[in-house]
Short mmCIF file of C-alpha atoms and ligand atoms in Angstrom, two decimals:
data_model
loop_
_atom_site.label_atom_id
_atom_site.label_comp_id
_atom_site.label_asym_id
_atom_site.label_seq_id
_atom_site.Cartn_x
_atom_site.Cartn_y
_atom_site.Cartn_z
CA MET A 25 11.62 8.75 -35.75
CA THR A 26 11.83 12.48 -36.24
CA ASP A 27 8.81 12.88 -34.00
CA LYS A 28 10.53 10.89 -31.28
CA LEU A 29 13.80 12.90 -31.64
CA ASN A 30 11.75 16.18 -31.58
CA LEU A 31 10.04 15.11 -28.36
CA LEU A 32 13.33 14.13 -26.75
CA ALA A 33 14.86 17.50 -27.71
CA ALA A 34 11.85 19.33 -26.23
CA LEU A 35 12.12 17.31 -22.98
CA ARG A 36 15.86 18.06 -22.70
CA GLN A 37 15.09 21.72 -23.12
CA ILE A 38 12.56 21.55 -20.28
CA VAL A 39 14.46 19.60 -17.64
CA GLY A 40 18.05 19.77 -18.89
CA ASP A 41 20.10 17.09 -20.66
CA ALA A 42 21.18 15.45 -17.39
CA HIS A 43 17.55 14.69 -16.48
CA VAL A 44 16.43 12.96 -19.64
CA LEU A 45 17.87 9.44 -19.29
CA THR A 46 17.79 7.21 -22.37
CA GLU A 47 20.95 5.15 -21.86
CA GLY A 48 22.72 3.23 -19.19
CA ASP A 49 21.20 0.94 -16.60
CA LEU A 50 17.62 2.04 -16.13
CA THR A 51 16.53 -1.06 -14.26
CA ALA A 52 15.59 0.89 -11.09
CA TYR A 53 12.94 2.78 -13.11
CA GLU A 54 11.91 0.06 -15.60
CA GLN A 55 11.49 -2.94 -13.30
CA ASP A 56 8.70 -3.36 -10.74
CA TRP A 57 9.56 -3.86 -7.05
CA ARG A 58 8.63 -7.57 -7.07
CA ARG A 59 10.69 -8.10 -10.25
CA ARG A 60 7.73 -9.56 -12.03
CA GLU A 61 7.82 -7.24 -15.01
CA ARG A 62 10.42 -5.26 -16.88
CA GLY A 63 9.34 -2.41 -19.19
CA ARG A 64 11.27 -0.19 -21.56
CA ALA A 65 10.94 3.63 -21.50
CA LEU A 66 11.47 6.06 -24.37
CA ALA A 67 13.11 8.15 -21.73
CA VAL A 68 13.22 8.59 -17.99
CA VAL A 69 12.42 12.29 -17.30
CA ARG A 70 13.20 13.85 -13.96
CA PRO A 71 11.59 17.28 -13.54
CA ALA A 72 12.55 19.61 -10.65
CA SER A 73 9.41 21.74 -10.46
CA THR A 74 5.58 21.82 -11.07
CA GLU A 75 6.23 24.15 -14.07
CA GLN A 76 8.60 21.54 -15.56
CA VAL A 77 6.00 18.74 -15.01
CA ALA A 78 3.41 20.83 -16.75
CA ALA A 79 5.73 21.55 -19.70
CA VAL A 80 6.67 17.91 -19.96
CA VAL A 81 3.02 16.88 -20.02
CA LYS A 82 2.27 19.53 -22.72
CA ALA A 83 5.12 18.25 -24.83
CA CYS A 84 4.02 14.67 -24.47
CA ALA A 85 0.41 15.61 -25.19
CA ALA A 86 1.49 17.35 -28.40
CA HIS A 87 3.37 14.20 -29.48
CA ARG A 88 0.51 11.87 -28.27
CA THR A 89 3.05 10.14 -26.08
CA ALA A 90 2.07 8.21 -22.98
CA ILE A 91 3.44 9.21 -19.52
CA VAL A 92 3.92 6.87 -16.53
CA PRO A 93 4.32 8.79 -13.24
CA GLN A 94 6.65 7.14 -10.76
CA GLY A 95 7.64 7.89 -7.13
CA GLY A 96 9.62 5.34 -5.19
CA ASN A 97 8.62 2.41 -7.47
CA THR A 98 7.62 0.30 -4.44
CA GLY A 99 4.05 -0.27 -5.71
CA LEU A 100 3.06 -3.95 -5.75
CA VAL A 101 0.71 -4.04 -8.77
CA VAL A 102 3.06 -3.03 -11.65
CA GLY A 103 1.50 0.46 -11.92
CA SER A 104 4.67 2.53 -12.03
CA ILE A 105 6.71 1.13 -14.86
CA PRO A 106 6.46 1.70 -18.66
CA ASP A 107 5.12 -1.01 -20.95
CA GLY A 108 7.57 -2.93 -23.09
CA THR A 109 7.21 -0.81 -26.27
CA GLY A 110 9.92 1.74 -25.58
CA THR A 111 7.46 4.57 -26.52
CA GLN A 112 6.36 5.80 -23.14
CA VAL A 113 7.90 8.58 -21.03
CA LEU A 114 8.67 7.49 -17.41
CA LEU A 115 8.14 10.62 -15.29
CA SER A 116 10.11 10.19 -12.12
CA LEU A 117 9.06 12.75 -9.41
CA THR A 118 11.92 11.97 -7.01
CA ARG A 119 13.71 15.27 -7.56
CA MET A 120 10.61 17.13 -6.41
CA ASN A 121 11.16 16.28 -2.70
CA ALA A 122 11.05 19.61 -0.93
CA ILE A 123 8.96 20.42 2.16
CA ARG A 124 7.20 23.59 1.09
CA ALA A 125 5.45 24.70 4.26
CA PHE A 126 4.71 23.84 7.83
CA ASP A 127 1.49 25.41 9.28
CA LYS A 128 1.46 24.79 13.02
CA ASP A 129 -1.98 26.20 13.64
CA ASN A 130 -3.56 24.35 10.69
CA LEU A 131 -1.68 21.19 11.67
CA THR A 132 -0.36 20.63 8.16
CA PHE A 133 2.79 20.10 6.14
CA THR A 134 2.80 20.88 2.45
CA VAL A 135 5.28 18.72 0.62
CA GLU A 136 6.24 17.97 -2.98
CA ALA A 137 5.13 14.65 -4.43
CA GLY A 138 8.62 13.12 -4.43
CA CYS A 139 9.07 13.60 -0.70
CA ILE A 140 9.95 10.23 0.90
CA LEU A 141 7.33 9.16 3.42
CA GLN A 142 9.92 8.73 6.18
CA THR A 143 11.25 12.25 5.55
CA LEU A 144 7.77 13.62 6.30
CA GLN A 145 7.35 11.44 9.36
CA GLU A 146 10.66 12.74 10.73
CA ALA A 147 9.93 16.36 9.89
CA ALA A 148 6.70 16.09 11.75
CA GLU A 149 8.35 14.44 14.73
CA ARG A 150 10.97 17.24 14.88
CA GLU A 151 8.03 19.73 15.23
CA GLY A 152 6.50 17.59 17.91
CA TYR A 153 3.76 16.04 15.82
CA LEU A 154 2.84 12.74 14.29
CA PHE A 155 2.37 11.99 10.60
CA PRO A 156 0.73 8.60 11.04
CA LEU A 157 1.01 6.90 7.65
CA SER A 158 3.27 3.92 8.27
CA LEU A 159 4.25 1.05 5.99
CA ALA A 160 7.30 -1.14 5.54
CA ALA A 161 8.36 0.70 2.43
CA GLU A 162 8.38 4.04 4.17
CA GLY A 163 12.14 4.56 3.61
CA SER A 164 11.63 4.67 -0.14
CA CYS A 165 8.00 5.26 -1.13
CA THR A 166 6.91 8.86 -1.72
CA ILE A 167 3.90 10.90 -0.79
CA GLY A 168 2.92 11.17 -4.47
CA GLY A 169 2.89 7.40 -4.72
CA ASN A 170 1.03 7.02 -1.38
CA LEU A 171 -1.61 9.32 -2.66
CA GLY A 172 -1.58 7.70 -6.15
CA THR A 173 -2.39 4.33 -4.52
CA ASN A 174 -4.31 5.64 -1.48
CA ALA A 175 -1.91 3.58 0.62
CA GLY A 176 -3.12 1.99 3.81
CA GLY A 177 -0.51 0.58 6.14
CA THR A 178 -0.50 -0.33 9.83
CA GLN A 179 -2.35 2.62 11.42
CA VAL A 180 -5.50 2.85 9.35
CA VAL A 181 -7.63 1.50 12.17
CA ARG A 182 -7.09 4.87 13.96
CA TYR A 183 -6.02 7.43 11.34
CA GLY A 184 -7.52 6.13 8.09
CA ASN A 185 -5.89 5.62 4.65
CA THR A 186 -3.71 8.23 2.95
CA ARG A 187 -6.96 9.80 1.59
CA GLU A 188 -8.00 10.70 5.14
CA LEU A 189 -4.61 12.30 5.80
CA CYS A 190 -4.72 14.69 2.83
CA LEU A 191 -6.24 18.20 2.88
CA GLY A 192 -5.16 19.43 -0.50
CA LEU A 193 -3.40 18.63 -3.79
CA GLU A 194 -1.55 20.33 -6.59
CA VAL A 195 -2.06 18.42 -9.86
CA VAL A 196 -0.93 18.73 -13.42
CA ASN A 197 -3.73 17.50 -15.66
CA ALA A 198 -3.46 15.57 -18.91
CA GLN A 199 -3.44 18.84 -20.87
CA GLY A 200 -0.49 20.20 -18.91
CA GLU A 201 -2.50 22.71 -16.85
CA VAL A 202 -1.84 23.14 -13.11
CA TRP A 203 -4.65 22.84 -10.65
CA ASN A 204 -3.70 24.39 -7.32
CA GLY A 205 -5.92 22.81 -4.69
CA LEU A 206 -3.50 23.18 -1.73
CA LYS A 207 -5.73 25.31 0.46
CA GLY A 208 -5.53 22.86 3.29
CA LEU A 209 -9.24 23.21 4.21
CA ARG A 210 -11.06 20.78 6.44
CA LYS A 211 -14.35 21.81 4.98
CA ASP A 212 -14.84 22.66 1.33
CA ASN A 213 -18.02 21.72 -0.53
CA THR A 214 -17.44 23.80 -3.66
CA GLY A 215 -18.53 21.24 -6.26
CA TYR A 216 -17.09 17.82 -7.09
CA ASP A 217 -14.33 16.61 -4.84
CA LEU A 218 -11.41 16.64 -7.22
CA ARG A 219 -8.90 15.85 -4.51
CA ASN A 220 -10.63 12.57 -3.68
CA LEU A 221 -10.96 11.73 -7.36
CA MET A 222 -7.19 12.11 -7.89
CA ILE A 223 -6.29 10.15 -4.74
CA GLY A 224 -6.09 6.45 -5.60
CA SER A 225 -6.24 7.11 -9.37
CA GLU A 226 -2.73 5.59 -9.83
CA GLY A 227 -1.51 8.29 -12.13
CA THR A 228 -4.31 7.78 -14.62
CA LEU A 229 -6.13 11.09 -14.22
CA GLY A 230 -3.40 13.57 -13.33
CA ILE A 231 0.09 13.97 -11.91
CA ILE A 232 0.26 14.94 -8.31
CA THR A 233 3.04 17.48 -7.76
CA ALA A 234 2.39 18.53 -4.17
CA ALA A 235 0.09 17.81 -1.23
CA THR A 236 -1.04 19.26 2.08
CA MET A 237 -0.97 16.58 4.65
CA LYS A 238 -2.54 16.45 8.12
CA LEU A 239 -0.62 16.14 11.37
CA TYR A 240 -1.66 14.70 14.73
CA PRO A 241 -0.36 15.15 18.33
CA LEU A 242 2.50 12.77 19.13
CA PRO A 243 1.07 10.15 21.53
CA ALA A 244 2.27 10.42 25.14
CA SER A 245 2.49 6.68 25.39
CA GLN A 246 2.58 3.71 23.01
CA LEU A 247 2.15 0.07 23.97
CA THR A 248 2.51 -2.97 21.83
CA ALA A 249 1.37 -6.51 22.56
CA TRP A 250 1.60 -9.90 20.98
CA ALA A 251 -1.15 -12.46 21.42
CA ALA A 252 -1.40 -16.10 20.37
CA VAL A 253 -5.04 -16.82 19.45
CA PRO A 254 -6.88 -20.09 18.92
CA SER A 255 -8.67 -19.20 15.69
CA MET A 256 -9.54 -16.41 13.28
CA GLU A 257 -12.91 -16.08 15.06
CA ALA A 258 -10.97 -15.48 18.29
CA ALA A 259 -8.81 -12.82 16.54
CA VAL A 260 -11.91 -11.03 15.40
CA GLU A 261 -13.35 -11.34 18.92
CA LEU A 262 -10.17 -9.86 20.36
CA LEU A 263 -10.44 -6.94 17.87
CA GLY A 264 -13.97 -6.21 19.17
CA GLN A 265 -12.67 -6.27 22.77
CA ALA A 266 -9.74 -4.00 21.79
CA HIS A 267 -12.14 -1.42 20.43
CA ARG A 268 -14.20 -1.58 23.59
CA TYR A 269 -11.29 -1.43 26.03
CA LEU A 270 -8.98 0.92 24.18
CA GLY A 271 -11.38 3.15 22.27
CA ALA A 272 -9.59 5.61 20.06
CA GLY A 273 -6.35 4.39 21.57
CA LEU A 274 -6.25 1.33 19.31
CA THR A 275 -3.88 2.24 16.49
CA GLY A 276 -2.85 -1.09 15.01
CA PHE A 277 -4.33 -4.57 14.86
CA GLU A 278 -2.45 -7.06 12.64
CA VAL A 279 -2.81 -10.80 12.21
CA MET A 280 -0.38 -13.47 11.01
CA ASN A 281 -1.00 -17.18 10.47
CA ARG A 282 1.40 -19.66 11.97
CA PHE A 283 2.93 -20.55 8.65
CA ALA A 284 3.80 -16.89 8.05
CA LEU A 285 5.58 -16.87 11.37
CA THR A 286 7.45 -20.10 10.71
CA LEU A 287 8.86 -18.47 7.59
CA VAL A 288 10.08 -15.48 9.62
CA HIS A 289 11.57 -17.84 12.13
CA LYS A 290 13.25 -19.86 9.38
CA HIS A 291 14.64 -17.00 7.25
CA MET A 292 15.27 -14.36 9.95
CA PRO A 293 16.43 -16.54 12.91
CA GLN A 294 17.79 -13.42 14.63
CA LEU A 295 14.19 -12.27 15.27
CA ARG A 296 12.63 -13.82 18.31
CA VAL A 297 9.13 -14.85 17.38
CA PRO A 298 7.06 -15.18 20.63
CA PHE A 299 5.59 -18.64 21.39
CA ILE A 300 7.01 -20.09 18.10
CA ASP A 301 7.63 -23.48 19.83
CA ASN A 302 3.96 -23.79 20.74
CA GLU A 303 2.48 -25.55 17.76
CA ASP A 304 -1.10 -25.28 19.06
CA TYR A 305 -1.85 -21.74 18.05
CA PRO A 306 -2.84 -21.04 14.42
CA TYR A 307 -2.73 -17.25 14.50
CA ALA A 308 -0.90 -14.43 16.30
CA VAL A 309 -1.97 -10.85 16.59
CA VAL A 310 0.14 -7.76 17.13
CA LEU A 311 -1.83 -4.81 18.52
CA GLU A 312 -0.87 -1.32 19.45
CA ASN A 313 -2.35 1.28 21.75
CA SER A 314 -1.31 5.00 21.35
CA ASP A 315 -2.57 7.48 23.90
CA SER A 316 -2.40 10.97 25.16
CA GLU A 317 -2.64 9.49 28.68
CA SER A 318 0.46 8.51 30.71
CA GLU A 319 1.94 5.08 30.10
CA GLU A 320 0.70 3.85 33.51
CA HIS A 321 -2.95 4.54 32.59
CA ALA A 322 -2.54 3.04 29.11
CA ARG A 323 -0.84 -0.05 30.57
CA ALA A 324 -3.64 -0.63 33.02
CA ARG A 325 -6.30 -0.52 30.22
CA PHE A 326 -4.17 -2.77 28.09
CA GLU A 327 -3.78 -5.30 30.82
CA ALA A 328 -7.49 -5.20 31.51
CA LEU A 329 -8.14 -5.98 27.91
CA MET A 330 -5.77 -8.94 27.96
CA GLU A 331 -7.31 -10.37 31.13
CA ALA A 332 -10.79 -10.19 29.66
CA ALA A 333 -9.55 -11.73 26.49
CA PHE A 334 -7.94 -14.66 28.38
CA GLU A 335 -11.15 -15.24 30.37
CA GLN A 336 -13.22 -15.42 27.19
CA GLY A 337 -10.73 -17.81 25.61
CA CYS A 338 -9.84 -15.63 22.67
CA VAL A 339 -6.22 -15.30 23.74
CA MET A 340 -4.03 -18.35 24.58
CA ASP A 341 -0.82 -16.51 25.50
CA ALA A 342 0.24 -12.88 25.38
CA VAL A 343 3.21 -10.60 25.97
CA VAL A 344 3.12 -6.84 26.41
CA ALA A 345 6.33 -5.08 25.32
CA GLU A 346 8.12 -3.60 28.31
CA ASN A 347 9.94 -0.96 26.34
CA LEU A 348 10.28 0.65 22.90
CA SER A 349 12.92 -1.84 21.77
CA GLN A 350 10.73 -4.85 22.54
CA ALA A 351 7.85 -3.08 20.73
CA HIS A 352 10.04 -2.49 17.64
CA ASN A 353 11.00 -6.13 17.73
CA LEU A 354 7.33 -7.25 17.66
CA TRP A 355 6.54 -4.90 14.77
CA HIS A 356 9.68 -5.95 12.93
CA ILE A 357 8.45 -9.56 12.99
CA ARG A 358 5.12 -8.49 11.43
CA GLU A 359 6.92 -6.32 8.79
CA SER A 360 9.34 -9.13 7.94
CA VAL A 361 6.55 -11.50 6.73
CA PRO A 362 6.69 -10.26 3.10
CA LEU A 363 10.48 -10.58 2.99
CA ALA A 364 10.48 -14.02 4.60
CA GLN A 365 7.86 -15.09 2.12
CA ALA A 366 9.97 -13.78 -0.81
CA GLU A 367 13.00 -15.74 0.62
CA GLU A 368 10.90 -18.91 0.61
CA GLY A 369 10.19 -18.49 -3.13
CA LEU A 370 7.70 -17.12 -5.59
CA ASN A 371 4.02 -16.93 -4.40
CA ILE A 372 0.70 -15.73 -5.66
CA LYS A 373 -0.31 -12.55 -3.86
CA HIS A 374 -3.73 -11.25 -3.03
CA ASP A 375 -4.58 -7.95 -1.27
CA ILE A 376 -8.14 -8.42 -0.42
CA SER A 377 -10.73 -6.93 2.01
CA VAL A 378 -13.91 -8.53 3.37
CA PRO A 379 -16.24 -7.10 6.03
CA ILE A 380 -14.46 -7.91 9.32
CA SER A 381 -17.52 -9.86 10.54
CA ARG A 382 -17.21 -12.27 7.58
CA ILE A 383 -13.43 -12.78 7.66
CA PRO A 384 -13.47 -16.07 9.67
CA ALA A 385 -16.05 -17.66 7.37
CA PHE A 386 -14.23 -16.37 4.24
CA VAL A 387 -10.86 -17.71 5.42
CA GLU A 388 -12.33 -21.12 6.26
CA HIS A 389 -14.06 -21.32 2.91
CA ALA A 390 -11.20 -20.08 0.69
CA GLU A 391 -8.54 -22.12 2.56
CA ALA A 392 -10.58 -25.37 2.16
CA LEU A 393 -11.11 -24.68 -1.51
CA LEU A 394 -7.38 -24.01 -2.11
CA ALA A 395 -6.36 -27.12 -0.20
CA GLN A 396 -8.77 -29.19 -2.31
CA GLU A 397 -7.74 -27.71 -5.67
CA ILE A 398 -3.94 -27.20 -5.02
CA PRO A 399 -2.74 -30.03 -2.84
CA GLY A 400 0.21 -29.11 -0.78
CA MET A 401 -0.19 -25.37 -1.28
CA ARG A 402 0.99 -23.27 1.69
CA LEU A 403 -1.09 -20.27 2.76
CA VAL A 404 0.70 -17.17 4.00
CA ASN A 405 -2.27 -15.30 5.49
CA PHE A 406 -1.42 -12.05 7.25
CA GLY A 407 -2.43 -8.44 7.32
CA HIS A 408 -4.40 -5.57 8.64
CA LEU A 409 -7.27 -7.43 10.37
CA GLY A 410 -8.36 -4.13 12.08
CA ASP A 411 -9.27 -2.92 8.61
CA GLY A 412 -10.62 -6.17 7.24
CA ASN A 413 -7.61 -6.43 4.95
CA LEU A 414 -5.75 -9.62 4.46
CA HIS A 415 -2.69 -10.50 2.33
CA PHE A 416 -3.98 -13.90 1.43
CA ASN A 417 -0.90 -15.33 -0.41
CA VAL A 418 -0.44 -18.77 -1.86
CA GLN A 419 3.03 -20.30 -1.68
CA ALA A 420 3.98 -23.24 -3.87
CA PRO A 421 4.06 -26.69 -2.28
CA GLU A 422 7.32 -27.44 -0.57
CA GLY A 423 10.00 -28.27 -3.08
CA ALA A 424 7.96 -27.17 -6.12
CA ASP A 425 9.52 -24.83 -8.65
CA GLY A 426 8.20 -21.33 -8.02
CA PRO A 427 8.11 -20.00 -11.61
CA THR A 428 6.45 -23.17 -12.83
CA PHE A 429 3.88 -22.99 -10.00
CA LEU A 430 3.12 -19.38 -10.95
CA ARG A 431 2.88 -20.06 -14.63
CA GLU A 432 0.61 -23.09 -14.26
CA ARG A 433 -1.53 -22.06 -11.22
CA GLU A 434 -1.72 -18.28 -10.97
CA TYR A 435 -4.89 -17.82 -13.06
CA GLN A 436 -6.72 -20.67 -11.32
CA VAL A 437 -5.67 -19.54 -7.81
CA ASN A 438 -6.59 -15.91 -8.48
CA HIS A 439 -10.05 -16.79 -9.68
CA LEU A 440 -10.65 -19.16 -6.86
CA VAL A 441 -9.69 -16.51 -4.26
CA TYR A 442 -11.38 -13.58 -6.00
CA ASP A 443 -14.62 -15.60 -6.50
CA ALA A 444 -14.67 -16.27 -2.84
CA VAL A 445 -13.96 -12.60 -2.07
CA ALA A 446 -16.95 -11.61 -4.29
CA GLU A 447 -19.19 -14.17 -2.62
CA PHE A 448 -18.34 -12.67 0.77
CA GLY A 449 -18.91 -9.11 -0.38
CA GLY A 450 -15.29 -8.09 -0.48
CA SER A 451 -12.80 -6.26 -2.74
CA ILE A 452 -9.97 -7.70 -4.85
CA SER A 453 -7.74 -4.73 -4.06
CA ALA A 454 -7.82 -3.34 -0.55
CA GLU A 455 -4.77 -1.07 -0.48
CA HIS A 456 -2.33 -1.77 -3.33
CA GLY A 457 -4.53 -0.61 -6.25
CA ILE A 458 -5.11 -2.17 -9.65
CA GLY A 459 -1.99 -1.29 -11.63
CA ALA A 460 -1.29 -3.28 -14.81
CA LEU A 461 -1.28 -6.47 -12.82
CA LYS A 462 -5.06 -6.54 -12.08
CA ALA A 463 -6.27 -4.41 -15.03
CA GLU A 464 -7.63 -7.53 -16.81
CA THR A 465 -9.17 -8.79 -13.66
CA LEU A 466 -10.96 -5.63 -12.57
CA PRO A 467 -13.85 -5.80 -15.08
CA GLN A 468 -14.75 -9.28 -13.85
CA TYR A 469 -15.24 -8.14 -10.25
CA GLN A 470 -16.35 -4.53 -10.55
CA SER A 471 -19.95 -3.65 -11.35
CA PRO A 472 -20.57 -2.66 -15.02
CA VAL A 473 -22.23 0.60 -13.88
CA ALA A 474 -19.17 1.51 -11.74
CA LEU A 475 -16.81 0.61 -14.63
CA ALA A 476 -18.84 2.75 -17.14
CA MET A 477 -18.58 5.74 -14.75
CA MET A 478 -14.84 5.15 -14.38
CA HIS A 479 -14.29 5.04 -18.13
CA ALA A 480 -16.42 8.19 -18.54
CA ILE A 481 -14.24 10.07 -16.01
CA LYS A 482 -11.03 8.84 -17.67
CA GLN A 483 -12.31 9.87 -21.08
CA ALA A 484 -13.35 13.33 -19.84
CA LEU A 485 -10.08 14.09 -18.04
CA ASP A 486 -7.64 12.35 -20.37
CA PRO A 487 -9.33 12.04 -23.79
CA GLN A 488 -6.04 11.16 -25.53
CA GLY A 489 -5.40 8.36 -22.99
CA ILE A 490 -1.89 9.46 -22.39
CA LEU A 491 -1.69 9.09 -18.62
CA ASN A 492 -0.52 5.61 -17.46
CA PRO A 493 -2.64 3.90 -20.12
CA GLN A 494 -1.86 0.26 -19.19
CA CYS A 495 -2.76 0.88 -15.60
CA MET A 496 -6.21 0.25 -14.03
CA LEU A 497 -8.62 0.75 -17.02
CA ARG A 498 -7.61 -1.04 -20.20
CA ARG A 499 -8.19 0.69 -23.51
CA ALA A 500 -6.40 0.94 -26.78
CA ALA A 501 -3.22 2.97 -27.10
CA PRO A 502 -3.51 6.81 -27.03
CA ALA A 503 -6.07 8.06 -29.56
CA ALA A 504 -4.61 9.31 -32.84
P1 FAD B 610 5.18 4.05 -7.09
O1 FAD B 610 5.31 2.57 -6.85
O2 FAD B 610 6.28 4.78 -7.76
O3 FAD B 610 3.75 4.34 -7.83
C1 FAD B 610 2.55 3.71 -7.46
C2 FAD B 610 1.39 4.19 -8.24
O4 FAD B 610 1.23 5.62 -8.02
C3 FAD B 610 1.67 4.09 -9.77
O5 FAD B 610 0.43 3.84 -10.41
C4 FAD B 610 2.19 5.48 -10.19
O6 FAD B 610 1.94 5.76 -11.56
C5 FAD B 610 1.41 6.37 -9.28
N1 FAD B 610 2.06 7.59 -8.88
C6 FAD B 610 3.37 7.67 -8.26
N2 FAD B 610 3.64 8.93 -8.11
C7 FAD B 610 2.59 9.66 -8.57
C8 FAD B 610 2.31 11.09 -8.62
N3 FAD B 610 3.15 11.99 -8.21
N4 FAD B 610 1.13 11.46 -9.15
C9 FAD B 610 0.27 10.52 -9.66
N5 FAD B 610 0.46 9.23 -9.59
C10 FAD B 610 1.62 8.79 -9.05
N6 FAD B 610 1.02 -0.41 0.37
C11 FAD B 610 0.02 -0.21 1.32
O7 FAD B 610 -0.96 0.39 0.94
N7 FAD B 610 0.12 -0.68 2.64
C12 FAD B 610 1.22 -1.31 3.04
O8 FAD B 610 1.28 -1.73 4.22
C13 FAD B 610 2.34 -1.54 2.12
N8 FAD B 610 3.42 -2.18 2.52
C14 FAD B 610 4.40 -2.37 1.60
C15 FAD B 610 5.63 -3.03 2.05
C16 FAD B 610 6.61 -3.20 1.16
C17 FAD B 610 7.86 -3.89 1.63
C18 FAD B 610 6.50 -2.74 -0.18
C19 FAD B 610 7.66 -2.88 -1.16
C20 FAD B 610 5.39 -2.09 -0.62
C21 FAD B 610 4.29 -1.91 0.29
N9 FAD B 610 3.17 -1.25 -0.09
C22 FAD B 610 2.13 -1.07 0.80
C23 FAD B 610 3.00 -0.76 -1.52
C24 FAD B 610 3.67 0.60 -1.78
O9 FAD B 610 4.69 0.88 -0.92
C25 FAD B 610 2.65 1.67 -1.75
O10 FAD B 610 1.74 1.45 -2.76
C26 FAD B 610 3.28 3.05 -1.88
O11 FAD B 610 2.19 3.99 -1.60
C27 FAD B 610 3.80 3.35 -3.30
O12 FAD B 610 4.58 4.60 -3.25
P2 FAD B 610 5.68 4.84 -4.34
O13 FAD B 610 6.16 6.24 -4.18
O14 FAD B 610 6.70 3.78 -4.34
O15 FAD B 610 4.79 4.76 -5.70
#
């Protein structure tokens, strides 16, 4: 008890009384975005600088107290909330939201970890550049969280995951020391790549306090199309054609099954889903081309693509947005799928990837198995087909009670889907990470050699096990 009070007093001294929260409604910090889990923190600590983060970590290390870093708390795998013991410090980085520097010639912005993604996108645009990371949570997720999870989003096909957009990091390690790796170099082979080790480590190896992120030229033109396709094979065929016809111009390629679209149509009737009355098409694709060429040139190439796709039978019907507002509407439909699905009720989510060439066979196999084992289940299958990443979600049968369905079927459904993913050479986490949600599942689908190396890295960098201990790699509570 005295130890706990001493730690709280030390934390108050570091960040100020107002930024050590122990009372009042802490739901926003303690509950995960999907409201699956609710933890309880010893305190929510809100530092304002890297020095304060370092001092907080030192104090926690001295008291062998676990720390859970949190940005926007929009993560989908329960990685950013404390466990239920009331003994962990929740370190919220949201006060550290400054843009530190803009380097026009190096094409970089250096920002603090708590900077909201949308703030960075807008700052880049004001300077005439593009920061291409884009996802539906961009109004509330932070760069630190994007890096912590190596977030993907809708433009990976052209610009890569967050990892590819980062040229440098500033990190506080588990001992409370600051590593300044913000040089912003495009080439740097001086030993192990610590930046890439930290990215995607979900707050288990260090706390990211700032990052240098890459900018790109703003495209001169952007075109979006919607295509109804006769099968998943056809969608993959269309993707191949899109690569051939659009080259580097292809920036987004998303797929949605018909059931996902009927949910958007049902729960968001204000959105006009193209061809929704045509019951013959099982999938729709939204694709985007961004170019440095004029819109006229880009449109001609886009239309040539669609003509070829029609001729080959991989597109049944298509519409190319005439203007930005129509394009936004098409993307809005795609981005509304998770919300429409939530409106329909609880579901069992999977964020998987499979080599693109094997996706049609995987979907056929896994869907047939699910239909056989879970009669009446409804599959919400959508995602970033251009990256081989599907959100392969299983909704309870119509009229079934969501919580009961989850309680009784989640384990079975997960194993069925993940076994199929393994059989097809895929990954059980494409872009959301492992968090606490999949920490028990990871060892069943990751190679023992890879797991042993991961544990060795964790042990070397965080020997007390104080950084996000329930996340990703399971081990006992912090070492005494
Ligand atoms: P948090 O949720 O706060 O944290 C996520 C993880 O990162 C936790 O493990 C946390 O401990 C760690 N972390 C946070 N900050 C730091 C830091 N400074 N240093 C070290 N570790 C840290 N994800 C995608 O990849 N692609 C998508 O298309 C996508 N779409 C989404 C759509 C919606 C509607 C929602 C709600 C989420 C979506 N996500 C998506 C998931 C989520 O938005 C991303 O994972 C995002 O990158 C998390 O950022 P955050 O700031 O909210 O991080």
